[in-house]
Tab-separated table of N, CA and C and ligand atoms in Angstrom:
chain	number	residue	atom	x	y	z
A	1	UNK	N	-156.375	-31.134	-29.759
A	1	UNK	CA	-157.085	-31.024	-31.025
A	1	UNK	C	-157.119	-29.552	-31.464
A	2	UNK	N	-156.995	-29.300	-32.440
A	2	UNK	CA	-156.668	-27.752	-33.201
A	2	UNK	C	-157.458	-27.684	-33.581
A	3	UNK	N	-158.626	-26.190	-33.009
A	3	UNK	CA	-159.411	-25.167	-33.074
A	3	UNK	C	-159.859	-24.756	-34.319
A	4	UNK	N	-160.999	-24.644	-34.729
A	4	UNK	CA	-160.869	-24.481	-36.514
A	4	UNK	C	-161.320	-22.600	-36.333
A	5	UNK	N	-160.785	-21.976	-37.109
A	5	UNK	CA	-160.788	-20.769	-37.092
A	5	UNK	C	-161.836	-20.537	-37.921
A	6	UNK	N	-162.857	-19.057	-37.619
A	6	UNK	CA	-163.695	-19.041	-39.026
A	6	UNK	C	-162.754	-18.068	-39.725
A	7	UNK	N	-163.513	-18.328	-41.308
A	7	UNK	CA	-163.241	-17.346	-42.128
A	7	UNK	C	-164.108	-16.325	-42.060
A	8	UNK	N	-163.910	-15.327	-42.621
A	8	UNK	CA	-164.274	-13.865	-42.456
A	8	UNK	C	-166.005	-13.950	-43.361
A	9	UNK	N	-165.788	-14.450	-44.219
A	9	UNK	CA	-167.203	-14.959	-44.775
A	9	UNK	C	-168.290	-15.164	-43.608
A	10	UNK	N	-167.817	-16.030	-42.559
A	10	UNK	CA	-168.673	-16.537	-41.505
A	10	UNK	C	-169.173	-15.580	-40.159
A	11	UNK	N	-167.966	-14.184	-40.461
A	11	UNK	CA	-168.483	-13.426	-39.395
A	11	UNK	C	-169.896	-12.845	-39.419
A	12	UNK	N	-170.561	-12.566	-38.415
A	12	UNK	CA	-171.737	-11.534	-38.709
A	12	UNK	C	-171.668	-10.113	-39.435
A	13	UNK	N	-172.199	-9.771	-40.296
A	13	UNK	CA	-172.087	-8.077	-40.787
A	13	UNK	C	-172.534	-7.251	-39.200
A	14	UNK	N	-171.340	-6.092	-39.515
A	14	UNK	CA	-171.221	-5.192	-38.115
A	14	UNK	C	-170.749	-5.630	-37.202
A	15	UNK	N	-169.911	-6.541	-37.576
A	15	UNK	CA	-169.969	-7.407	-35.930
A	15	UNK	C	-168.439	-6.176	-35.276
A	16	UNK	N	-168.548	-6.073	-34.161
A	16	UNK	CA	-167.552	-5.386	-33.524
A	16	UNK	C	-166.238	-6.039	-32.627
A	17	UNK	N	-165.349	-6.414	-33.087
A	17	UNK	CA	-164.368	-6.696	-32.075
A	17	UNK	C	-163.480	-5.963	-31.361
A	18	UNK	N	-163.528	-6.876	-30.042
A	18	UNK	CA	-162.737	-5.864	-29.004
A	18	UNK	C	-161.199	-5.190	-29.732
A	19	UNK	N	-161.083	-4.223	-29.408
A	19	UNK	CA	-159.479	-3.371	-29.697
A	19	UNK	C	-158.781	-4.578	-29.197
A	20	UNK	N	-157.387	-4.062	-29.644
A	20	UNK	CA	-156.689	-4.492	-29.367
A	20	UNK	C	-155.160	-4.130	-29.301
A	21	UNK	N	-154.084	-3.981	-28.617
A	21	UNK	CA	-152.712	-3.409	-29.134
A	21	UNK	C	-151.725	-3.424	-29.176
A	22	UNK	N	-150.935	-3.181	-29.832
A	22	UNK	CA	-149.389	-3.840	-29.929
A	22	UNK	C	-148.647	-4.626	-29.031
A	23	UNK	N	-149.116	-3.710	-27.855
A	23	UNK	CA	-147.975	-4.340	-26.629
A	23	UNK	C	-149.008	-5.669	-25.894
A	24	UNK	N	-150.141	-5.738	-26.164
A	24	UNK	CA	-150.929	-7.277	-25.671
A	24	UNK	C	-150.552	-8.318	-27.659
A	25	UNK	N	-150.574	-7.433	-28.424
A	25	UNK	CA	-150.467	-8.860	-29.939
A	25	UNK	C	-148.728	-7.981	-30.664
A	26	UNK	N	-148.219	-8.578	-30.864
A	26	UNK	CA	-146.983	-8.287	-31.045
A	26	UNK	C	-147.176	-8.156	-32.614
A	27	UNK	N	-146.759	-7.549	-33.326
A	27	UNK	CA	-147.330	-7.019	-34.525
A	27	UNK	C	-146.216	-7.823	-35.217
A	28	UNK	N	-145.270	-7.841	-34.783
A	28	UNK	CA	-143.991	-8.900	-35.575
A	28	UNK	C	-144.562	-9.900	-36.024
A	29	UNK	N	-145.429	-10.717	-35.708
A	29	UNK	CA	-145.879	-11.740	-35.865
A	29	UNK	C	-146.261	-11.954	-37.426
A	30	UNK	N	-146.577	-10.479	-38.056
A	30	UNK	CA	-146.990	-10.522	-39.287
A	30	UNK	C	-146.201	-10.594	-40.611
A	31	UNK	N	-144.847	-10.339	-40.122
A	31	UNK	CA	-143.804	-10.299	-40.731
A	31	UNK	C	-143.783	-11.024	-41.828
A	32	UNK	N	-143.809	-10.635	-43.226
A	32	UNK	CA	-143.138	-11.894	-44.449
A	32	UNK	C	-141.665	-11.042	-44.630
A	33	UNK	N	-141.691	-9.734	-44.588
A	33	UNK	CA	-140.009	-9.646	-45.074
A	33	UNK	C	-139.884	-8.610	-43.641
A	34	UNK	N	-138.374	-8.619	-43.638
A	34	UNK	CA	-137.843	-7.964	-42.272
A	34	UNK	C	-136.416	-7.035	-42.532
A	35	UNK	N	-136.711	-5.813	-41.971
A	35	UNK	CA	-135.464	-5.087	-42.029
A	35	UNK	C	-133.851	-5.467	-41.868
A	36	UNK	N	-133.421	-5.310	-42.355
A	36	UNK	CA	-131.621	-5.352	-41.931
A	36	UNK	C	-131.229	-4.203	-41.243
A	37	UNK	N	-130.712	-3.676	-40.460
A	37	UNK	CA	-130.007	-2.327	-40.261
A	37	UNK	C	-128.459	-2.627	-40.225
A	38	UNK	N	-128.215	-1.867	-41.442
A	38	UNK	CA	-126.794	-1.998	-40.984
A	38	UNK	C	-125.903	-0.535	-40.320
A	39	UNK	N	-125.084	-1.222	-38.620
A	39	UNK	CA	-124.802	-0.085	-38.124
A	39	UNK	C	-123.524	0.906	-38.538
A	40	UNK	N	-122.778	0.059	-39.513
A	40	UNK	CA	-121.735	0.962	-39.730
A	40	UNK	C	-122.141	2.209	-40.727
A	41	UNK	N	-123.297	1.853	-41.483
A	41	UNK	CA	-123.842	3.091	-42.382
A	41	UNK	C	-124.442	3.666	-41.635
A	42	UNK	N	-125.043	3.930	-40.859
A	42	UNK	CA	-126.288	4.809	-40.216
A	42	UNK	C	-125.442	6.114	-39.603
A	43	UNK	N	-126.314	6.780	-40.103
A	43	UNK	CA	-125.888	8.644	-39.603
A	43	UNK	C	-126.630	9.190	-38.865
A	44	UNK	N	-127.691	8.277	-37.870
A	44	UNK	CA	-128.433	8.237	-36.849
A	44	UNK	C	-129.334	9.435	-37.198
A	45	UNK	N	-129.808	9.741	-38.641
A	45	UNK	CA	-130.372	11.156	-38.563
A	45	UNK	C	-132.067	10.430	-38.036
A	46	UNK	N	-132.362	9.549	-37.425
A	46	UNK	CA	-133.471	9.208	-36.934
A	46	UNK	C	-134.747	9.528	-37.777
A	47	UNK	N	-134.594	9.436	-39.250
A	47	UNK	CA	-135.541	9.699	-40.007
A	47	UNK	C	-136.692	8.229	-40.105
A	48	UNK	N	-136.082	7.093	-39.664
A	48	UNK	CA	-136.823	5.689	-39.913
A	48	UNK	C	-137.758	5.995	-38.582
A	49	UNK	N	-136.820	6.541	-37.319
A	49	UNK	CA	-137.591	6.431	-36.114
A	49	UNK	C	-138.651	7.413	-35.981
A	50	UNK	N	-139.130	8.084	-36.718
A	50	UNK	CA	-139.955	9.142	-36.837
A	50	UNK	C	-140.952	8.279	-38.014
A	51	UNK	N	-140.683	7.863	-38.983
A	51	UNK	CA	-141.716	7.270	-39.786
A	51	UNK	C	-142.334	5.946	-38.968
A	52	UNK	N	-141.570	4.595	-38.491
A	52	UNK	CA	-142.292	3.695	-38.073
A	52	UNK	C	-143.180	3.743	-37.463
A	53	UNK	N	-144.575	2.988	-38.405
A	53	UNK	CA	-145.238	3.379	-37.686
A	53	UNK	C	-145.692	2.571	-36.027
A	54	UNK	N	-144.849	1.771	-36.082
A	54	UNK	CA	-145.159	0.711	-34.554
A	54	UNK	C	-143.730	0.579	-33.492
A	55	UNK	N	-143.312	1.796	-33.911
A	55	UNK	CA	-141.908	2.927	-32.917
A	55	UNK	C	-141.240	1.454	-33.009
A	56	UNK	N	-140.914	0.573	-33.777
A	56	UNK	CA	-139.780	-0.353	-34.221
A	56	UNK	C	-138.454	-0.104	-33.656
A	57	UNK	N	-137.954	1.284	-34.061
A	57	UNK	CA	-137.074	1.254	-34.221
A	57	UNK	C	-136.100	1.691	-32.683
A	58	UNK	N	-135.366	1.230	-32.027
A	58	UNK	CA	-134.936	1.332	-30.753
A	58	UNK	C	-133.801	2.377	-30.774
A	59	UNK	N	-134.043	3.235	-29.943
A	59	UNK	CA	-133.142	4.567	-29.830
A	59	UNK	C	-132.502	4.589	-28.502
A	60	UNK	N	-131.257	5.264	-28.188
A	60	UNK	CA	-130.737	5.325	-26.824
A	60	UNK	C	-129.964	6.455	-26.806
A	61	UNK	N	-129.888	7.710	-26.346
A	61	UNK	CA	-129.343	8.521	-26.448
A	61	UNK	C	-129.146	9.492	-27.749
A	62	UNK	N	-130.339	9.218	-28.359
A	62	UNK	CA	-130.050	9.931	-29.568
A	62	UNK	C	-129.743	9.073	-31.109
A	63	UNK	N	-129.386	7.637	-30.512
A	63	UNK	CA	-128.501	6.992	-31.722
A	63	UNK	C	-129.393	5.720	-31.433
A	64	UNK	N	-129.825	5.693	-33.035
A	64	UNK	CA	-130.045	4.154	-33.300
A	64	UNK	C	-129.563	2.783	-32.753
A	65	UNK	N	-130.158	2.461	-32.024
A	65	UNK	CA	-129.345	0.529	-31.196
A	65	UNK	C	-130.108	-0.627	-31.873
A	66	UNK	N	-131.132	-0.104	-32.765
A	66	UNK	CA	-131.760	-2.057	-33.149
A	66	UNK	C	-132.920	-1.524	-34.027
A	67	UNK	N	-133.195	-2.779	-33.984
A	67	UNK	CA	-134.533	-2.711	-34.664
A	67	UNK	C	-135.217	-3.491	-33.528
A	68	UNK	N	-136.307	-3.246	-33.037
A	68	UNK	CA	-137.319	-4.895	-32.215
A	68	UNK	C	-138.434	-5.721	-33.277
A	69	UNK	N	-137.898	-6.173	-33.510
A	69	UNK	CA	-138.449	-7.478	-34.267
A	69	UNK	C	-139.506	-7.890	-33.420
A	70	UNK	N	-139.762	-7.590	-31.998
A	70	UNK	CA	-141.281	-8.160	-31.654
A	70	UNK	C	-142.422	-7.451	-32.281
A	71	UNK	N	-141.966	-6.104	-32.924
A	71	UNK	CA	-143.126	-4.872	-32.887
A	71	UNK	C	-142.980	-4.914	-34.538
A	72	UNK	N	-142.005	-4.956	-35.066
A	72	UNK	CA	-141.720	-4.412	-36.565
A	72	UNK	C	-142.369	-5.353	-37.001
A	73	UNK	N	-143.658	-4.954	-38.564
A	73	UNK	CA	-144.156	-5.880	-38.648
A	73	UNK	C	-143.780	-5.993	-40.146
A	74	UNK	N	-142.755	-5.329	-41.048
A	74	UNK	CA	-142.065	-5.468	-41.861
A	74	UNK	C	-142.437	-4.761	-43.092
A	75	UNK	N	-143.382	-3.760	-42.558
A	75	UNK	CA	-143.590	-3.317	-43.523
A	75	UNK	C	-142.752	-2.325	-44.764
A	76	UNK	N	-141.836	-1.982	-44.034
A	76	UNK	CA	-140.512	-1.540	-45.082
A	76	UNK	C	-140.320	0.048	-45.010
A	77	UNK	N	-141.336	0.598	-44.541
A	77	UNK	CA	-141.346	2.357	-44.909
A	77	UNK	C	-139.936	2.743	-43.923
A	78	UNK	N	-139.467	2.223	-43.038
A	78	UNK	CA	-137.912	2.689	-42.645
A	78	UNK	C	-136.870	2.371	-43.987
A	79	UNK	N	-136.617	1.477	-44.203
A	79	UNK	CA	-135.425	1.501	-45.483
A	79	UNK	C	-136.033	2.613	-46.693
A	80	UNK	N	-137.346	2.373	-46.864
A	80	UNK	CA	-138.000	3.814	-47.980
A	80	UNK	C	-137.413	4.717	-47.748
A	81	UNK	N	-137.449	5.365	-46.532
A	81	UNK	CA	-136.851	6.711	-46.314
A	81	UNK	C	-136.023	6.621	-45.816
A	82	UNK	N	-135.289	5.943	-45.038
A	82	UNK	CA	-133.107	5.721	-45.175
A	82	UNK	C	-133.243	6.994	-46.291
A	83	UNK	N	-132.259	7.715	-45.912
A	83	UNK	CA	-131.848	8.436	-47.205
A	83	UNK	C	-131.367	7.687	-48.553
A	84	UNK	N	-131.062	7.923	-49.736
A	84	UNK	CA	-130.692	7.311	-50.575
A	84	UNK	C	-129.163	6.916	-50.662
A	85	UNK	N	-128.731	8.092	-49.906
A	85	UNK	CA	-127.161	8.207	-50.305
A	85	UNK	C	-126.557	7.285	-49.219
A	86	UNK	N	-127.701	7.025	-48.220
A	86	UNK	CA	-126.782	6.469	-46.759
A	86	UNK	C	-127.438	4.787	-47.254
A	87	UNK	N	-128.339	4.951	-46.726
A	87	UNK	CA	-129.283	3.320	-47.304
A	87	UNK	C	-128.996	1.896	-46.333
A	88	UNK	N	-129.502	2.343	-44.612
A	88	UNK	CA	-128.547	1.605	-44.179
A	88	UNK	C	-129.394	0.386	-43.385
A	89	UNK	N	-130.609	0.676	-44.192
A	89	UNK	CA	-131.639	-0.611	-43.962
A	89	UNK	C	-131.895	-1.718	-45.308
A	90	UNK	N	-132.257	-2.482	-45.160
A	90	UNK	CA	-132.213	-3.307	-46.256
A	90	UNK	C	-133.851	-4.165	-46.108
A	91	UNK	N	-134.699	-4.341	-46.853
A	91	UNK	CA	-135.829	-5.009	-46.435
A	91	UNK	C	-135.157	-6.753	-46.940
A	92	UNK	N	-135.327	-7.826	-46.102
A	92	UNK	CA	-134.507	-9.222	-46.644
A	92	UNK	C	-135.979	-9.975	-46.554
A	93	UNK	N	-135.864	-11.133	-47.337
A	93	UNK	CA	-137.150	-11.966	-47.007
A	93	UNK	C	-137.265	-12.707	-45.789
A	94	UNK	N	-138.563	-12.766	-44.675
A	94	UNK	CA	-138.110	-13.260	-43.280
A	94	UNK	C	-137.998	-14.906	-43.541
A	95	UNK	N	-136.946	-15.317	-42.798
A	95	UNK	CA	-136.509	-16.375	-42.770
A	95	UNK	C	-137.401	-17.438	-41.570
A	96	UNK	N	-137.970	-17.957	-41.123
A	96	UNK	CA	-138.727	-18.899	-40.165
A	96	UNK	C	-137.713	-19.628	-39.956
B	1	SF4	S1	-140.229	-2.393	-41.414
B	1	SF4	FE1	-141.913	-0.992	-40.780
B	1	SF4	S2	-142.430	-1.681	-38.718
B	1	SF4	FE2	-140.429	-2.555	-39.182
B	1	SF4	S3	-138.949	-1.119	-38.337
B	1	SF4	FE3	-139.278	-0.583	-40.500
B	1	SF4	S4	-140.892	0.969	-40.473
B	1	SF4	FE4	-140.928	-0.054	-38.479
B	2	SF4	S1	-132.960	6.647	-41.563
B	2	SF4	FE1	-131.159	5.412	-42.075
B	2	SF4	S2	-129.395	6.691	-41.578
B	2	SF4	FE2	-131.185	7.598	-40.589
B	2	SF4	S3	-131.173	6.732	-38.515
B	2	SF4	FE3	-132.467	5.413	-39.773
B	2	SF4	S4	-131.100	3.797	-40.511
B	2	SF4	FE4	-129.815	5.455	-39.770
């Protein structure tokens, strides 16, 4: 039988909930649209991996290898700053 969730209306005022963080709630989860990277454009100047703010973006030696889709929660500010001229992220709508 499925749990009825409250709405936020129903919480107490002040009420405090425990922290919580990325690596126990996977922030992907929140996803409505999701990055593309495409690798043949990227000039690895690691400007996305310095903005994300939930370190998304997977590095290995210096050079871009992925995106992790468990952590990225789609918010888009990596393709923002892709440079303009390179542009080698794409925000797409997430697919379920
Ligand atoms: S969409 Fe946001 S969370 Fe996902 S990789 Fe880009 S900057 Fe990081
Ligand atoms: S900002 Fe764009 S060009 Fe630079 S590393 Fe990220 S995807 Fe590649």
């Amino acid at each position: 039988m499925k749990k009825e969730k409250k709405g936020w209306k129903e919480l107490p005022i002040g009420l405090v909930l425990e922290a919580g963080s990325s690596r126990e709630f996977e922030t992907g989860d929140w996803r409505s649209e999701k990055p593309i990277w495409d690798e043949k454009k990227c000039t690895h100047c690691l400007i996305c991996w310095i903005y994300c703010p939930d370190s998304a973006i997977m590095v290995k030696d210096g050079k871009v290898k992925g995106i992790d889709y468990r952590y990225c929660k789609g918010c888009g500010i990596c393709a923002e700053e892709c440079p303009p001229k390179v542009k080698a992220i794409q925000m797409t709508r997430e697919e379920k």
